[in-house]
mmCIF file of C-alpha atoms in Angstrom:
data_model
loop_
_atom_site.group_PDB
_atom_site.id
_atom_site.type_symbol
_atom_site.label_atom_id
_atom_site.label_comp_id
_atom_site.label_asym_id
_atom_site.label_seq_id
_atom_site.Cartn_x
_atom_site.Cartn_y
_atom_site.Cartn_z
ATOM 1 C CA UNK W 1 0.000 0.000 0.000
ATOM 2 C CA UNK W 2 1.135 3.567 -0.854
ATOM 3 C CA UNK W 3 1.717 5.807 2.122
ATOM 4 C CA UNK W 4 0.113 9.234 2.178
ATOM 5 C CA UNK W 5 2.532 12.127 2.679
ATOM 6 C CA UNK W 6 2.644 13.422 6.199
ATOM 7 C CA UNK W 7 1.927 16.983 7.347
ATOM 8 C CA UNK W 8 5.586 17.913 6.905
ATOM 9 C CA UNK W 9 5.586 16.720 3.311
ATOM 10 C CA UNK W 10 2.432 18.706 2.495
ATOM 11 C CA UNK W 11 3.949 21.838 3.997
ATOM 12 C CA UNK W 12 7.141 21.400 1.950
ATOM 13 C CA UNK W 13 5.084 20.941 -1.238
ATOM 14 C CA UNK W 14 3.015 24.068 -0.471
ATOM 15 C CA UNK W 15 6.185 26.061 0.218
ATOM 16 C CA UNK W 16 7.682 24.898 -3.088
ATOM 17 C CA UNK W 17 4.541 25.951 -4.961
ATOM 18 C CA UNK W 18 4.677 29.383 -3.320
ATOM 19 C CA UNK W 19 8.318 29.769 -4.353
ATOM 20 C CA UNK W 20 7.547 28.822 -7.949
ATOM 21 C CA UNK W 21 4.604 31.239 -7.985
ATOM 22 C CA UNK W 22 6.729 34.114 -6.651
ATOM 23 C CA UNK W 23 9.449 33.276 -9.156
ATOM 24 C CA UNK W 24 6.917 33.344 -11.995
ATOM 25 C CA UNK W 25 5.506 36.674 -10.811
ATOM 26 C CA UNK W 26 9.001 38.180 -10.606
ATOM 27 C CA UNK W 27 9.846 36.972 -14.120
ATOM 28 C CA UNK W 28 6.564 38.359 -15.476
ATOM 29 C CA UNK W 29 7.170 41.709 -13.745
ATOM 30 C CA UNK W 30 10.692 41.847 -15.115
ATOM 31 C CA UNK W 31 9.425 41.210 -18.644
ATOM 32 C CA UNK W 32 6.704 43.844 -18.241
ATOM 33 C CA UNK W 33 9.201 46.412 -16.975
ATOM 34 C CA UNK W 34 11.520 45.649 -19.896
ATOM 35 C CA UNK W 35 8.672 46.042 -22.391
ATOM 36 C CA UNK W 36 7.632 49.357 -20.817
ATOM 37 C CA UNK W 37 11.225 50.552 -21.017
ATOM 38 C CA UNK W 38 11.471 49.508 -24.679
ATOM 39 C CA UNK W 39 8.176 51.217 -25.524
ATOM 40 C CA UNK W 40 9.329 54.400 -23.795
ATOM 41 C CA UNK W 41 12.507 54.276 -25.886
ATOM 42 C CA UNK W 42 10.490 53.713 -29.078
ATOM 43 C CA UNK W 43 8.188 56.643 -28.243
ATOM 44 C CA UNK W 44 11.178 58.883 -27.614
ATOM 45 C CA UNK W 45 12.719 57.858 -30.947
ATOM 46 C CA UNK W 46 9.369 58.368 -32.677
ATOM 47 C CA UNK W 47 9.115 61.899 -31.284
ATOM 48 C CA UNK W 48 12.618 62.666 -32.503
ATOM 49 C CA UNK W 49 11.772 61.209 -35.915
ATOM 50 C CA UNK W 50 8.604 63.365 -36.070
ATOM 51 C CA UNK W 51 10.555 66.517 -35.213
ATOM 52 C CA UNK W 52 13.107 65.769 -37.909
ATOM 53 C CA UNK W 53 10.568 64.917 -40.638
ATOM 54 C CA UNK W 54 7.733 67.262 -39.671
ATOM 55 C CA UNK W 55 7.357 68.806 -43.127
ATOM 56 C CA UNK W 56 7.448 65.443 -44.911
ATOM 57 C CA UNK W 57 4.737 64.052 -42.630
ATOM 58 C CA UNK W 58 2.441 66.993 -43.326
ATOM 59 C CA UNK W 59 3.059 67.326 -47.068
ATOM 60 C CA UNK W 60 3.870 63.820 -48.333
ATOM 61 C CA UNK W 61 0.861 61.432 -48.230
ATOM 62 C CA UNK W 62 2.953 58.261 -48.612
ATOM 63 C CA UNK W 63 5.341 59.360 -45.862
ATOM 64 C CA UNK W 64 2.358 60.270 -43.656
ATOM 65 C CA UNK W 65 0.852 56.797 -44.085
ATOM 66 C CA UNK W 66 4.160 55.180 -43.081
ATOM 67 C CA UNK W 67 4.345 57.437 -40.041
ATOM 68 C CA UNK W 68 0.854 56.353 -38.947
ATOM 69 C CA UNK W 69 1.883 52.713 -39.320
ATOM 70 C CA UNK W 70 4.932 53.300 -37.115
ATOM 71 C CA UNK W 71 2.715 54.952 -34.495
ATOM 72 C CA UNK W 72 0.218 52.097 -34.584
ATOM 73 C CA UNK W 73 2.957 49.508 -34.019
ATOM 74 C CA UNK W 74 3.795 50.993 -30.605
ATOM 75 C CA UNK W 75 0.272 52.001 -29.591
ATOM 76 C CA UNK W 76 0.504 55.750 -30.269
ATOM 77 C CA UNK W 77 -2.464 57.567 -31.831
ATOM 78 C CA UNK W 78 -1.480 61.059 -32.998
ATOM 79 C CA UNK W 79 -5.150 61.758 -33.792
ATOM 80 C CA UNK W 80 -6.507 60.839 -30.365
ATOM 81 C CA UNK W 81 -6.631 64.481 -29.322
ATOM 82 C CA UNK W 82 -6.312 67.847 -31.015
ATOM 83 C CA UNK W 83 -4.281 69.021 -28.026
ATOM 84 C CA UNK W 84 -0.984 67.877 -26.640
ATOM 85 C CA UNK W 85 2.430 66.932 -27.993
ATOM 86 C CA UNK W 86 1.493 65.591 -31.446
ATOM 87 C CA UNK W 87 -0.946 68.377 -32.228
ATOM 88 C CA UNK W 88 1.579 71.031 -31.246
ATOM 89 C CA UNK W 89 4.476 69.351 -33.052
ATOM 90 C CA UNK W 90 2.793 68.375 -36.314
ATOM 91 C CA UNK W 91 -0.538 70.142 -36.424
ATOM 92 C CA UNK W 92 -1.698 66.794 -37.761
ATOM 93 C CA UNK W 93 -4.913 66.904 -35.755
ATOM 94 C CA UNK W 94 -5.843 70.139 -37.522
ATOM 95 C CA UNK W 95 -5.162 68.506 -40.908
ATOM 96 C CA UNK W 96 -7.632 65.677 -40.248
ATOM 97 C CA UNK W 97 -10.158 67.971 -38.566
ATOM 98 C CA UNK W 98 -10.223 70.171 -41.677
ATOM 99 C CA UNK W 99 -10.405 67.119 -43.927
ATOM 100 C CA UNK W 100 -13.296 65.700 -41.872
ATOM 101 C CA UNK W 101 -15.272 68.931 -42.264
ATOM 102 C CA UNK W 102 -14.684 68.864 -46.033
ATOM 103 C CA UNK W 103 -15.784 65.207 -46.216
ATOM 104 C CA UNK W 104 -19.062 66.113 -44.505
ATOM 105 C CA UNK W 105 -19.579 69.007 -46.942
ATOM 106 C CA UNK W 106 -18.958 66.821 -50.021
ATOM 107 C CA UNK W 107 -21.275 64.087 -48.754
ATOM 108 C CA UNK W 108 -24.047 66.610 -48.098
ATOM 109 C CA UNK W 109 -23.635 68.298 -51.504
ATOM 110 C CA UNK W 110 -23.740 64.999 -53.414
ATOM 111 C CA UNK W 111 -26.452 63.333 -51.346
ATOM 112 C CA UNK W 112 -29.280 64.469 -53.622
ATOM 113 C CA UNK W 113 -27.975 62.352 -56.514
ATOM 114 C CA UNK W 114 -26.303 59.424 -54.726
ATOM 115 C CA UNK W 115 -28.616 58.937 -51.737
ATOM 116 C CA UNK W 116 -25.803 59.314 -49.201
ATOM 117 C CA UNK W 117 -23.595 56.544 -50.586
ATOM 118 C CA UNK W 118 -20.457 57.662 -52.429
ATOM 119 C CA UNK W 119 -17.416 55.692 -53.565
ATOM 120 C CA UNK W 120 -14.229 56.443 -51.656
ATOM 121 C CA UNK W 121 -12.467 57.158 -54.947
ATOM 122 C CA UNK W 122 -15.091 59.718 -56.014
ATOM 123 C CA UNK W 123 -14.975 61.337 -52.579
ATOM 124 C CA UNK W 124 -11.198 61.771 -52.891
ATOM 125 C CA UNK W 125 -11.625 63.290 -56.365
ATOM 126 C CA UNK W 126 -14.077 65.861 -54.990
ATOM 127 C CA UNK W 127 -11.704 66.686 -52.132
ATOM 128 C CA UNK W 128 -8.767 67.193 -54.503
ATOM 129 C CA UNK W 129 -10.894 69.581 -56.536
ATOM 130 C CA UNK W 130 -11.677 71.563 -53.378
ATOM 131 C CA UNK W 131 -8.001 71.568 -52.360
ATOM 132 C CA UNK W 132 -6.527 72.496 -55.758
ATOM 133 C CA UNK W 133 -3.502 74.229 -54.264
ATOM 134 C CA UNK W 134 -2.386 70.909 -52.783
ATOM 135 C CA UNK W 135 -4.139 68.442 -55.111
ATOM 136 C CA UNK W 136 -1.978 65.376 -54.366
ATOM 137 C CA UNK W 137 -1.942 65.872 -50.612
ATOM 138 C CA UNK W 138 -5.102 63.860 -49.896
ATOM 139 C CA UNK W 139 -5.150 60.083 -50.272
ATOM 140 C CA UNK W 140 -7.748 57.397 -49.624
ATOM 141 C CA UNK W 141 -5.797 56.484 -46.482
ATOM 142 C CA UNK W 142 -6.180 60.067 -45.217
ATOM 143 C CA UNK W 143 -9.919 59.950 -45.914
ATOM 144 C CA UNK W 144 -10.315 56.658 -44.074
ATOM 145 C CA UNK W 145 -8.526 58.075 -41.010
ATOM 146 C CA UNK W 146 -10.654 61.229 -41.042
ATOM 147 C CA UNK W 147 -13.874 59.206 -41.392
ATOM 148 C CA UNK W 148 -12.865 56.958 -38.481
ATOM 149 C CA UNK W 149 -12.779 60.103 -36.327
ATOM 150 C CA UNK W 150 -16.157 61.285 -37.650
ATOM 151 C CA UNK W 151 -17.724 58.023 -36.412
ATOM 152 C CA UNK W 152 -17.025 59.157 -32.849
ATOM 153 C CA UNK W 153 -19.534 61.969 -33.400
ATOM 154 C CA UNK W 154 -22.278 59.413 -34.018
ATOM 155 C CA UNK W 155 -22.962 61.117 -37.343
ATOM 156 C CA UNK W 156 -23.671 57.913 -39.255
ATOM 157 C CA UNK W 157 -20.489 58.036 -41.318
ATOM 158 C CA UNK W 158 -19.184 54.592 -42.179
ATOM 159 C CA UNK W 159 -17.023 52.892 -44.804
ATOM 160 C CA UNK W 160 -18.475 49.717 -46.285
ATOM 161 C CA UNK W 161 -16.958 47.354 -48.846
ATOM 162 C CA UNK W 162 -19.090 46.026 -51.694
ATOM 163 C CA UNK W 163 -17.254 43.853 -54.161
ATOM 164 C CA UNK W 164 -13.995 45.602 -54.976
ATOM 165 C CA UNK W 165 -15.230 49.080 -54.064
ATOM 166 C CA UNK W 166 -15.110 50.975 -50.789
ATOM 167 C CA UNK W 167 -18.198 53.161 -50.300
ATOM 168 C CA UNK W 168 -18.689 55.933 -47.756
ATOM 169 C CA UNK W 169 -22.132 55.988 -46.195
ATOM 170 C CA UNK W 170 -23.263 59.291 -44.703
ATOM 171 C CA UNK W 171 -26.845 58.320 -43.834
ATOM 172 C CA UNK W 172 -28.005 55.634 -41.381
ATOM 173 C CA UNK W 173 -29.464 53.447 -44.164
ATOM 174 C CA UNK W 174 -29.077 49.746 -43.414
ATOM 175 C CA UNK W 175 -28.239 47.669 -46.473
ATOM 176 C CA UNK W 176 -28.938 43.955 -46.330
ATOM 177 C CA UNK W 177 -27.246 41.158 -48.275
ATOM 178 C CA UNK W 178 -29.649 41.467 -51.232
ATOM 179 C CA UNK W 179 -28.944 45.182 -51.614
ATOM 180 C CA UNK W 180 -25.201 44.596 -51.449
ATOM 181 C CA UNK W 181 -25.340 41.911 -54.145
ATOM 182 C CA UNK W 182 -27.275 44.197 -56.486
ATOM 183 C CA UNK W 183 -24.799 47.028 -55.917
ATOM 184 C CA UNK W 184 -21.949 44.643 -56.628
ATOM 185 C CA UNK W 185 -23.592 43.592 -59.909
ATOM 186 C CA UNK W 186 -24.050 47.257 -60.878
ATOM 187 C CA UNK W 187 -20.333 47.983 -60.573
ATOM 188 C CA UNK W 188 -19.686 46.640 -64.059
ATOM 189 C CA UNK W 189 -21.800 49.093 -66.063
ATOM 190 C CA UNK W 190 -23.384 51.343 -63.444
ATOM 191 C CA UNK W 191 -26.873 49.861 -63.716
ATOM 192 C CA UNK W 192 -28.854 46.612 -63.546
ATOM 193 C CA UNK W 193 -31.935 45.231 -65.286
ATOM 194 C CA UNK W 194 -34.464 43.079 -63.422
ATOM 195 C CA UNK W 195 -34.059 40.141 -65.810
ATOM 196 C CA UNK W 196 -30.270 40.305 -65.513
ATOM 197 C CA UNK W 197 -30.399 40.184 -61.718
ATOM 198 C CA UNK W 198 -32.820 37.231 -61.869
ATOM 199 C CA UNK W 199 -30.523 35.320 -64.203
ATOM 200 C CA UNK W 200 -27.201 36.042 -62.492
ATOM 201 C CA UNK W 201 -28.376 35.606 -58.899
ATOM 202 C CA UNK W 202 -31.100 32.994 -59.516
ATOM 203 C CA UNK W 203 -33.711 35.113 -57.736
ATOM 204 C CA UNK W 204 -37.438 35.358 -58.323
ATOM 205 C CA UNK W 205 -38.696 38.560 -59.948
ATOM 206 C CA UNK W 206 -40.485 39.442 -56.702
ATOM 207 C CA UNK W 207 -37.260 39.303 -54.713
ATOM 208 C CA UNK W 208 -35.439 41.462 -57.268
ATOM 209 C CA UNK W 209 -38.183 44.081 -57.481
ATOM 210 C CA UNK W 210 -38.557 44.248 -53.703
ATOM 211 C CA UNK W 211 -34.830 44.935 -53.242
ATOM 212 C CA UNK W 212 -34.765 47.497 -56.069
ATOM 213 C CA UNK W 213 -37.830 49.318 -54.741
ATOM 214 C CA UNK W 214 -36.130 49.693 -51.353
ATOM 215 C CA UNK W 215 -33.000 51.089 -53.011
ATOM 216 C CA UNK W 216 -35.178 53.529 -54.974
ATOM 217 C CA UNK W 217 -36.994 54.683 -51.834
ATOM 218 C CA UNK W 218 -33.659 55.288 -50.091
ATOM 219 C CA UNK W 219 -32.476 57.431 -53.014
ATOM 220 C CA UNK W 220 -29.636 55.057 -53.903
ATOM 221 C CA UNK W 221 -31.044 54.154 -57.335
ATOM 222 C CA UNK W 222 -32.490 56.036 -60.319
ATOM 223 C CA UNK W 223 -34.809 54.639 -63.031
ATOM 224 C CA UNK W 224 -34.128 55.044 -66.734
ATOM 225 C CA UNK W 225 -36.983 53.638 -68.854
ATOM 226 C CA UNK W 226 -36.335 55.422 -72.137
ATOM 227 C CA UNK W 227 -34.733 52.539 -74.003
ATOM 228 C CA UNK W 228 -36.063 50.877 -77.163
ATOM 229 C CA UNK W 229 -36.024 47.434 -75.605
ATOM 230 C CA UNK W 230 -38.559 48.646 -73.057
ATOM 231 C CA UNK W 231 -36.479 47.376 -70.140
ATOM 232 C CA UNK W 232 -35.985 49.663 -67.137
ATOM 233 C CA UNK W 233 -32.425 50.315 -66.123
ATOM 234 C CA UNK W 234 -31.764 50.926 -62.452
ATOM 235 C CA UNK W 235 -28.755 53.232 -62.214
ATOM 236 C CA UNK W 236 -26.635 53.529 -59.076
ATOM 237 C CA UNK W 237 -24.693 56.831 -58.901
ATOM 238 C CA UNK W 238 -22.520 55.530 -56.058
ATOM 239 C CA UNK W 239 -20.895 52.962 -58.375
ATOM 240 C CA UNK W 240 -21.451 54.544 -61.797
ATOM 241 C CA UNK W 241 -18.569 56.336 -63.501
ATOM 242 C CA UNK W 242 -21.144 58.267 -65.595
ATOM 243 C CA UNK W 243 -22.759 59.881 -62.584
ATOM 244 C CA UNK W 244 -19.415 60.273 -60.857
ATOM 245 C CA UNK W 245 -18.082 62.393 -63.707
ATOM 246 C CA UNK W 246 -21.228 64.523 -63.631
ATOM 247 C CA UNK W 247 -21.001 64.943 -59.852
ATOM 248 C CA UNK W 248 -17.353 65.982 -59.953
ATOM 249 C CA UNK W 249 -18.282 69.102 -61.908
ATOM 250 C CA UNK W 250 -20.439 70.418 -59.072
#
């Protein structure tokens, strides 16, 4: 028969466990302190880098994107506040604040013909037109960062991906899977026909018409029924290059 350990043996085992636990805690604390020290060093180097390349960060979009990536890697958000070190050093908060205001203006001006859904590419084209003195200074990456800050305001701004396109939504319209599939189909030529949607998605005519009627009611689609074949074309300005070129002249 196996003998159970006595009280002394249990005490020794408990003491050993306590020692291992304390050793583990000390090792973990040491690692944490080392990581904090490394992060502090990285932040200091990042600040020095920002001072040295201030003009490049503000004027060169590609350089600015790389700078944001460096910041993200060590948990620094230069856009978290419009006050403090980064704002004073770079004025970068002001850049994105101004860009955010211009994004809101463009979305409001184009809403009557696109229903509050505009492609990210078209939005950038509008912004470059408004900022002609510095036409190449605004990129899609800049727009995405500015929009992410607008979301904090609860203003309904959101970036959605449909097919290969990124669309900026400035109204709280909820699009379901059917709507998204129709918009994806429309990306090829800017419009869809009921029969085409039925054939390509294997839907009933009722399902197609129901989805299209909702998109019409939300102002995301426009009907063109002046064709010889008698088939209505449902145009979508948010994905149509035809309407985009018209809108860019406004």
